[in-house]
Short mmCIF file of C-alpha atoms in Angstrom, two decimals:
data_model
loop_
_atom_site.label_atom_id
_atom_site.label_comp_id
_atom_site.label_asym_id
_atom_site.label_seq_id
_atom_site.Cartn_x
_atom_site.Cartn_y
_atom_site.Cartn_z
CA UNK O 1 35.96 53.13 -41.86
CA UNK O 2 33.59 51.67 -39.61
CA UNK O 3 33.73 48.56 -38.17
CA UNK O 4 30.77 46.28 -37.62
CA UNK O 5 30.66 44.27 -34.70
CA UNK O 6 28.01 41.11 -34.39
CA UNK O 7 27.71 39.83 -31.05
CA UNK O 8 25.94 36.46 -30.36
CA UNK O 9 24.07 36.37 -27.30
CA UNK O 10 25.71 34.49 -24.27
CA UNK O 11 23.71 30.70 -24.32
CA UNK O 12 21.49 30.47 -20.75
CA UNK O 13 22.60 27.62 -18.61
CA UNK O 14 19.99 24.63 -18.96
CA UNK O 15 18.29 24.87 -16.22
CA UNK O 16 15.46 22.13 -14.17
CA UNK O 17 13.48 21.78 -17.16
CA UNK O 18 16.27 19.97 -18.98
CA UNK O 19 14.45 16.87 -19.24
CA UNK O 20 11.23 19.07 -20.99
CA UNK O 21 11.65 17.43 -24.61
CA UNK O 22 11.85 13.66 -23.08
CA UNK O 23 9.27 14.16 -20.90
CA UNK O 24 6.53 15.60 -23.67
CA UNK O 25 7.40 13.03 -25.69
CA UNK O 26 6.65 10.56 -23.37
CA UNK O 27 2.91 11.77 -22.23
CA UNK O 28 2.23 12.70 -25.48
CA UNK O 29 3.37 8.88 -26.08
CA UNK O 30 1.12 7.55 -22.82
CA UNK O 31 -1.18 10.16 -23.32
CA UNK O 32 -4.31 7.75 -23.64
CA UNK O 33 -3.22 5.45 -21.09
CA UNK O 34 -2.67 8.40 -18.64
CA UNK O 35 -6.23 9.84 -19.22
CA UNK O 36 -7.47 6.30 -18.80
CA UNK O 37 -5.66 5.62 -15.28
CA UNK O 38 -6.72 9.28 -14.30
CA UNK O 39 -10.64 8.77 -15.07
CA UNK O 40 -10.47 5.47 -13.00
CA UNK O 41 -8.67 7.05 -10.31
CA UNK O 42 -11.55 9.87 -10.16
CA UNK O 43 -14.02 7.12 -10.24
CA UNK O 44 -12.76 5.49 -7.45
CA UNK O 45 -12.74 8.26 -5.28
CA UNK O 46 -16.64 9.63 -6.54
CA UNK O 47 -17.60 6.39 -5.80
CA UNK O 48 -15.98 6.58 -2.24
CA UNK O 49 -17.28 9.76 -1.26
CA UNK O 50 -20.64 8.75 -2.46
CA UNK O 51 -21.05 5.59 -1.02
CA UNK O 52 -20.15 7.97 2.63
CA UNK O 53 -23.19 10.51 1.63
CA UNK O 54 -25.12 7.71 0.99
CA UNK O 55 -25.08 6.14 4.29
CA UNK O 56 -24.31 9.13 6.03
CA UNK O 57 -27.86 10.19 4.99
CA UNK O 58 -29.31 7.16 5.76
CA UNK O 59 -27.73 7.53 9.40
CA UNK O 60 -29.46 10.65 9.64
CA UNK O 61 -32.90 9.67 8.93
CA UNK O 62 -33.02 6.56 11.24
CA UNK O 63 -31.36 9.02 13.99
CA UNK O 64 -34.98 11.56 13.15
CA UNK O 65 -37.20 8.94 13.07
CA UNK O 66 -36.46 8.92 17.09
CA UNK O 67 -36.07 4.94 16.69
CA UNK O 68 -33.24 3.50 19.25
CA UNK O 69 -31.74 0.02 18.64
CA UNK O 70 -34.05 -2.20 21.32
CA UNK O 71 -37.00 -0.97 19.66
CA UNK O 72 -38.64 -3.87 17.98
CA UNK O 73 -41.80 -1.95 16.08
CA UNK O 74 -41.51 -2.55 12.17
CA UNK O 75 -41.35 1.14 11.34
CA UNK O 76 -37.84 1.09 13.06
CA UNK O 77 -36.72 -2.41 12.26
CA UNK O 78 -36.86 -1.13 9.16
CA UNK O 79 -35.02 1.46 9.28
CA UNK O 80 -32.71 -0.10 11.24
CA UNK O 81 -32.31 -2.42 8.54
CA UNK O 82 -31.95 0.11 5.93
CA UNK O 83 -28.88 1.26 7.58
CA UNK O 84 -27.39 -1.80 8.67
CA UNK O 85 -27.63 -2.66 4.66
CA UNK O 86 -25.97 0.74 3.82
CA UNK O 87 -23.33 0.27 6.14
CA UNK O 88 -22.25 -3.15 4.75
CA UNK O 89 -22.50 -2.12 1.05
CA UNK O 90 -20.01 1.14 2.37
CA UNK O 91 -18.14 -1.39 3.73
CA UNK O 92 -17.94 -3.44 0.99
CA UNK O 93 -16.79 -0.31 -1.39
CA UNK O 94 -13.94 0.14 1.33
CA UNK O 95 -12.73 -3.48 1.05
CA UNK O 96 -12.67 -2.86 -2.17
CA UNK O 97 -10.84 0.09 -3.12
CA UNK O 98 -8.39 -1.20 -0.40
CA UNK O 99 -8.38 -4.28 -2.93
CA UNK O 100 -7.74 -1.96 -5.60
CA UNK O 101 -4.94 -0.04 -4.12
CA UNK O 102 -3.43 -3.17 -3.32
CA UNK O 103 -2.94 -3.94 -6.79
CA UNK O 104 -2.28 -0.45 -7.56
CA UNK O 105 1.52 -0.34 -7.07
CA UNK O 106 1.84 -3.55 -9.41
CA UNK O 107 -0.19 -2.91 -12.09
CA UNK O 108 1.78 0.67 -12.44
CA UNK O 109 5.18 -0.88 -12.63
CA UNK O 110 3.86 -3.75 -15.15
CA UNK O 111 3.04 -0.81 -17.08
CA UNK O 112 6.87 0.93 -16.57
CA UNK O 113 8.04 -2.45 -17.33
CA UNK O 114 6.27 -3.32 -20.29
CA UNK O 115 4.74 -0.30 -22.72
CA UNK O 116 7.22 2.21 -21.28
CA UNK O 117 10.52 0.75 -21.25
CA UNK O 118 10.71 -2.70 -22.02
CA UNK O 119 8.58 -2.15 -25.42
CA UNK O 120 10.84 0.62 -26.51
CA UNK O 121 14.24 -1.76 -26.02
CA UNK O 122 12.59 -4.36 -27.43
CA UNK O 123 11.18 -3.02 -30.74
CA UNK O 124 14.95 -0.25 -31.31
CA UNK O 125 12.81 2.86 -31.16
CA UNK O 126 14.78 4.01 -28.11
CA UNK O 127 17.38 4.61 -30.85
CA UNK O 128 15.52 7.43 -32.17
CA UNK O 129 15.34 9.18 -29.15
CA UNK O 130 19.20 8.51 -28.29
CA UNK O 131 20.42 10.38 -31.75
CA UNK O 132 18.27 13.61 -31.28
CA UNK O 133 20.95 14.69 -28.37
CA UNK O 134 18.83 12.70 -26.00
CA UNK O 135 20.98 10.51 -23.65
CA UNK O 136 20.89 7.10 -22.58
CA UNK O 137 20.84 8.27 -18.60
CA UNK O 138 18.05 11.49 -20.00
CA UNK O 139 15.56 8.69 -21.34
CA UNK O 140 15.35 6.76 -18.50
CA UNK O 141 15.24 9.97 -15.95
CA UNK O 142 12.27 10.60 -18.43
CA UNK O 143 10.89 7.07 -18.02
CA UNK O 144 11.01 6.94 -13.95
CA UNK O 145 10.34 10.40 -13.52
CA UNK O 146 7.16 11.05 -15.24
CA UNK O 147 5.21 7.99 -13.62
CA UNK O 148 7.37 8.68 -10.15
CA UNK O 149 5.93 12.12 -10.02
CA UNK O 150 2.92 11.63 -10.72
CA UNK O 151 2.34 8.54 -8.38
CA UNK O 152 3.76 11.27 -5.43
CA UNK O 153 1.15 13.10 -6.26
CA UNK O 154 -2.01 11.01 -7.18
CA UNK O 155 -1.36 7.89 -4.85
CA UNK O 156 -1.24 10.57 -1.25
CA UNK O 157 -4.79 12.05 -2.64
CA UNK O 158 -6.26 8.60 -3.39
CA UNK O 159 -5.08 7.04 0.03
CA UNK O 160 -5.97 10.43 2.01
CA UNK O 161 -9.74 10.09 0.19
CA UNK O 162 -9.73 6.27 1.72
CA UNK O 163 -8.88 7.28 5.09
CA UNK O 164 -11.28 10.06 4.83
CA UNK O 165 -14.18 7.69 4.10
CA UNK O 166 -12.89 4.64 6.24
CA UNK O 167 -13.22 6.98 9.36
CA UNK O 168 -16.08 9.04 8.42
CA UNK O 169 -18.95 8.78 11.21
CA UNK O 170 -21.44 6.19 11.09
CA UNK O 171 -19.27 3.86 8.78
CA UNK O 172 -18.70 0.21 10.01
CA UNK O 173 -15.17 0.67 9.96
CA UNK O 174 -12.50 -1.83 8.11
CA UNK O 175 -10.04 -2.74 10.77
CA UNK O 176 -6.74 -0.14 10.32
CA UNK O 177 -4.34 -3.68 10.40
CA UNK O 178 -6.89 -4.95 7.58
CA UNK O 179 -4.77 -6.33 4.80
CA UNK O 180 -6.78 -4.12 2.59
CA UNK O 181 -7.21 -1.04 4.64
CA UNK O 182 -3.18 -1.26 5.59
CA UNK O 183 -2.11 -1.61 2.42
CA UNK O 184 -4.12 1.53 1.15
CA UNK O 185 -4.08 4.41 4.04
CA UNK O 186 -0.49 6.20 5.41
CA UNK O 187 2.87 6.23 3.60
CA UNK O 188 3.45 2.54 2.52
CA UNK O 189 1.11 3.12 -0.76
CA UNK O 190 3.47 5.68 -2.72
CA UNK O 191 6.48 4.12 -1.38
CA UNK O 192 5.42 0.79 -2.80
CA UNK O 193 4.19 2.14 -6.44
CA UNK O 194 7.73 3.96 -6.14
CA UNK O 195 9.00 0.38 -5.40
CA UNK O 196 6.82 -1.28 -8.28
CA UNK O 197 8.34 2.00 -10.89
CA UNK O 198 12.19 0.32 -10.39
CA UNK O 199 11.23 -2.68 -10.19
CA UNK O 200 9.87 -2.20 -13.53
CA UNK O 201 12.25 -0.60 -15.11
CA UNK O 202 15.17 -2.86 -13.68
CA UNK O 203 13.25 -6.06 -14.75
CA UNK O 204 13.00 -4.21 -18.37
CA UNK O 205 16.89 -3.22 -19.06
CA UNK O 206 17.75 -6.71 -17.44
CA UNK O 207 15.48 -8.74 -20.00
CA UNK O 208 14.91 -6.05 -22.45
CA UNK O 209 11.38 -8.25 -23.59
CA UNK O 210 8.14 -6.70 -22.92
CA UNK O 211 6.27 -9.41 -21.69
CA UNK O 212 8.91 -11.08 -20.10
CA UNK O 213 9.70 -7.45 -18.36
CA UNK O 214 6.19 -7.39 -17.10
CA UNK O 215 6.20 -10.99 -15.85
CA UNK O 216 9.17 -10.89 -13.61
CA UNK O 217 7.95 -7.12 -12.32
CA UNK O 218 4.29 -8.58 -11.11
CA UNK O 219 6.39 -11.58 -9.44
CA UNK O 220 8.98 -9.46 -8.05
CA UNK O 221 7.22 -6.92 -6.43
CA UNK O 222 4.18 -9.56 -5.17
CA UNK O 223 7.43 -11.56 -3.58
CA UNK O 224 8.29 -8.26 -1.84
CA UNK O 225 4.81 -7.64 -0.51
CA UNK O 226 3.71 -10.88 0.40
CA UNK O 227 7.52 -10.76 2.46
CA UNK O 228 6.55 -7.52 3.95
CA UNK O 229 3.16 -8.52 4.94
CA UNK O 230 4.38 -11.98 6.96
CA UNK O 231 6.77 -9.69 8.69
CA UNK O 232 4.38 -6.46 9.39
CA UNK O 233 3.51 -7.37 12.98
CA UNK O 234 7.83 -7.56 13.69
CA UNK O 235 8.60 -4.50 12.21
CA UNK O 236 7.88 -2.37 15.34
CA UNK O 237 7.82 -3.66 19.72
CA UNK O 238 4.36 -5.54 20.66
CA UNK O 239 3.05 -4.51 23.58
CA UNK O 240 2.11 -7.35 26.26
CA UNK O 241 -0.41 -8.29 28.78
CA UNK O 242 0.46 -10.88 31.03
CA UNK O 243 -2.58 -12.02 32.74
CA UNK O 244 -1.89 -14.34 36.30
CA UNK O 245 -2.87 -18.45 35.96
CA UNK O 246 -6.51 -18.11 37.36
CA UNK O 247 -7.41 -14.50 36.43
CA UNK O 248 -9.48 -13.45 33.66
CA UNK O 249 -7.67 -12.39 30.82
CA UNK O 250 -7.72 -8.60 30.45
CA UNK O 251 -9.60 -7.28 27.93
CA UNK O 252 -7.16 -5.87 25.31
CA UNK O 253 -7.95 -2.12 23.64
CA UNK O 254 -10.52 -1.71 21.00
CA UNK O 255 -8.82 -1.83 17.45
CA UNK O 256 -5.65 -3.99 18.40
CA UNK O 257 -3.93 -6.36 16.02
CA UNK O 258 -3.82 -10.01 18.47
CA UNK O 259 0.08 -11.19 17.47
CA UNK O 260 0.45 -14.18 20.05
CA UNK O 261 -0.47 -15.42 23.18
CA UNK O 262 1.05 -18.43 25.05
CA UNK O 263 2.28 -19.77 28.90
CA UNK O 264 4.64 -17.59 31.24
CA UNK O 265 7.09 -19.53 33.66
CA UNK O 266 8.73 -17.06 34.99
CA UNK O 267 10.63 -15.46 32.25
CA UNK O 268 10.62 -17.89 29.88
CA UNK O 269 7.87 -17.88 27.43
CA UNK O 270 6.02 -21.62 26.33
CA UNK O 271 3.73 -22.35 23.45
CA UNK O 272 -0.02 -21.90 24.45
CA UNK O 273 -0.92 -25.89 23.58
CA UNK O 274 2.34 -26.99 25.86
CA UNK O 275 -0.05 -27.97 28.64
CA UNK O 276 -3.59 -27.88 27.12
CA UNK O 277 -3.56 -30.61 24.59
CA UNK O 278 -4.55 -32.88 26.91
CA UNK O 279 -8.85 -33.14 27.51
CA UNK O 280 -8.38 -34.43 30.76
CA UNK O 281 -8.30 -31.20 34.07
CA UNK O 282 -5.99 -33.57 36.20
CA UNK O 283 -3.27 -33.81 33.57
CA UNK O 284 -3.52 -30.64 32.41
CA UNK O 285 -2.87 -29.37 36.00
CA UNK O 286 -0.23 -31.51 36.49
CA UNK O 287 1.48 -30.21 33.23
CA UNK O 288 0.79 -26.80 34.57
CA UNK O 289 2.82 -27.41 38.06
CA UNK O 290 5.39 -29.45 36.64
CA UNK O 291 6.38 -26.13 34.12
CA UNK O 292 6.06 -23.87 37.23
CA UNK O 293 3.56 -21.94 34.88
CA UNK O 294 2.97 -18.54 36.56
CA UNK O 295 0.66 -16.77 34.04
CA UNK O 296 -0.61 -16.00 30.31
CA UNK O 297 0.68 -13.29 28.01
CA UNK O 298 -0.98 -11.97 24.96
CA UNK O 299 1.13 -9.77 22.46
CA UNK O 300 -0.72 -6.72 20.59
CA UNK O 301 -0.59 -4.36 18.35
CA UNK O 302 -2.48 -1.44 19.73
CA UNK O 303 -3.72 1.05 17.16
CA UNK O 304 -1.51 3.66 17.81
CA UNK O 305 0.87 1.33 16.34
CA UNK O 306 0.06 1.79 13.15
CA UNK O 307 2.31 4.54 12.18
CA UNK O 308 5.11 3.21 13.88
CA UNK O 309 4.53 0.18 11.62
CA UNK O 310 3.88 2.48 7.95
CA UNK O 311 7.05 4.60 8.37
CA UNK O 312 9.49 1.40 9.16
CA UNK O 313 7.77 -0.65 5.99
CA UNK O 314 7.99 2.62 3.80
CA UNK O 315 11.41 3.11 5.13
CA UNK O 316 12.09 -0.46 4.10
CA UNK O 317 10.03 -0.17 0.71
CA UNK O 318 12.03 3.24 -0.15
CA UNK O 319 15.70 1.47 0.44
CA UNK O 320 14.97 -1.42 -1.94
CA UNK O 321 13.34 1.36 -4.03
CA UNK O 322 16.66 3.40 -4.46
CA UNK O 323 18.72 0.07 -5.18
CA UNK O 324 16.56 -0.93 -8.06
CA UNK O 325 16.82 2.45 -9.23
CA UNK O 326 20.69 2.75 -8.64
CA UNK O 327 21.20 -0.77 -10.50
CA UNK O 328 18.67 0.30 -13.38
CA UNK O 329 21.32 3.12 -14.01
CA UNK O 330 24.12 0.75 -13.76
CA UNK O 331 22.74 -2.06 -16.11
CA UNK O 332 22.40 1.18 -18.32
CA UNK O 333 26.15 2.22 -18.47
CA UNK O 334 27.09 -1.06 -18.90
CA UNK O 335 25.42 -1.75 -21.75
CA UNK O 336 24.91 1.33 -23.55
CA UNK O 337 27.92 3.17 -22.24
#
């Protein structure tokens, strides 16, 4: 008599692509929105790169017309004025993508806090998802990770397209420590759209409303940029000048960032106005001998400064990042444990 063995296949380990069902059911969920924020990201940088051929031609054809900048005939004033108008619309475009990516980081974790998370906690339906083997600490993996990843890799392009275009020849350049052009060019972009993602979903499982969610994300992470941006010019060693009493002041490199200036006596440093808010020479010489006032210095940013500067607020931007994230996870287990 034979004996008829069934043997069930051994089960595979899950492997990386354990969070698979959460995340498809979340872009199919965000689908439209996701289409939407990927057309205006493409538009943004078409417009960019066009705005750069634009007056890159234009640069061209004033440099073949032979026409130098003294020359006053009105063939070349006018096409000296057709690229001076070029290069202020390109560098209008520039201010405002910068503008744009400014805003960037907050609008994408208003959106974490509100339709993503906060919606779902607010309305039950994260219920559903929790009974079909899905747990609480898989959904929101699922919720930071899809917008995390992609913001890695969409925000890098968008910033590297910027910097691109900002440095492009014949561009009237947007200063590097520009508010706008800082806060869209190096590392500090993704890290701060990383920053806005916990943010958001912190301010959701803390309030679990979606408007309220979305509120206190905008406010938080504005309170954390405005903070960073008072402090930028700290966040890294200034480089000084001091310049003797009755020299000329030395002129400081092209593209620096002015942080202070003010009155040397010896080593001790005095406010600029300590001696000069007084019309009158005599007394301000006076003021000037009585403070044994040796010289001027002038701190700078140079620009090779601004990396120094990115990686510190990224570094910064990435710590608070991974708190938010760590106490979204533990407002989670607390309540849903």
């Amino acid at each position: 008599m034979s004996t008829i063995t069934t043997t069930t296949p051994p089960r595979s380990a899950p492997s990386g692509a354990g969070l698979r069902g959460p995340v498809r059911v979340l872009v199919l969920q965000h689908r439209r929105a996701l289409w939407t924020a990927g057309a205006l990201a493409l538009a943004g940088v078409v417009l960019l790169t066009a705005s750069v051929w634009w007056n890159s031609g234009t640069a061209d054809t004033y440099a073949d017309t032979g026409c130098s900048y003294p020359d006053t005939s009105p063939r070349c004033l006018a096409a000296l004025d057709d690229v001076l108008s070029h290069q202020a619309w390109l560098r209008d475009v520039l201010r405002y993508v910068g503008t744009a990516m400014m805003v960037l980081p907050a609008a994408i974790g208003v959106f974490v806090a509100g339709p993503m998370i906060g919606r779902e906690l607010e309305s039950g339906t994260y219920r559903l998802a929790w009974s079909q083997s899905v747990s609480p600490t898989r959904w929101l993996l699922a919720k930071l990770t899809v917008p995390a990843a992609i913001t890695v890799v969409a925000v890098p392009v968008l910033s590297a397209v910027y910097a691109w275009c900002r440095t492009s020849p014949d561009t009237d350049r947007v200063a590097w420590y520009d508010t706008s052009a800082y806060a869209a060019t190096g590392t500090l972009p993704t890290a701060s759209a990383l920053l806005a993602i916990a943010i958001g979903a912190l301010a959701a499982l803390l309030v679990r409303r979606t408007l309220l969610a979305m509120s206190i994300t905008a406010l938080a992470y504005g309170a954390v940029a405005l903070t960073l941006g008072a402090v930028r010019s700290s966040l890294w060693p200034v480089r000084t000048v001091i310049t003797p009493l009755n020299a000329t002041p030395a002129d400081l490199p092209g593209g620096t960032l002015f942080v202070g200036s003010g009155l040397m006596t010896g080593e001790q440093r005095l406010p600029g106005e300590t001696c000069y808010q007084d019309p009158v020479p005599e007394v301000v010489d006076r003021c000037l001998a009585d403070h044994h006032i040796t010289g001027i210095y002038t701190d700078f940013h140079p620009a090779s400064h601004f990396w120094p500067l990115q990686l510190v607020a990224t570094g910064i931007v990435l710590v608070l990042a991974a708190a938010a994230v760590a106490l979204a996870f533990r407002v989670l287990r607390r309540r849903h444990a």
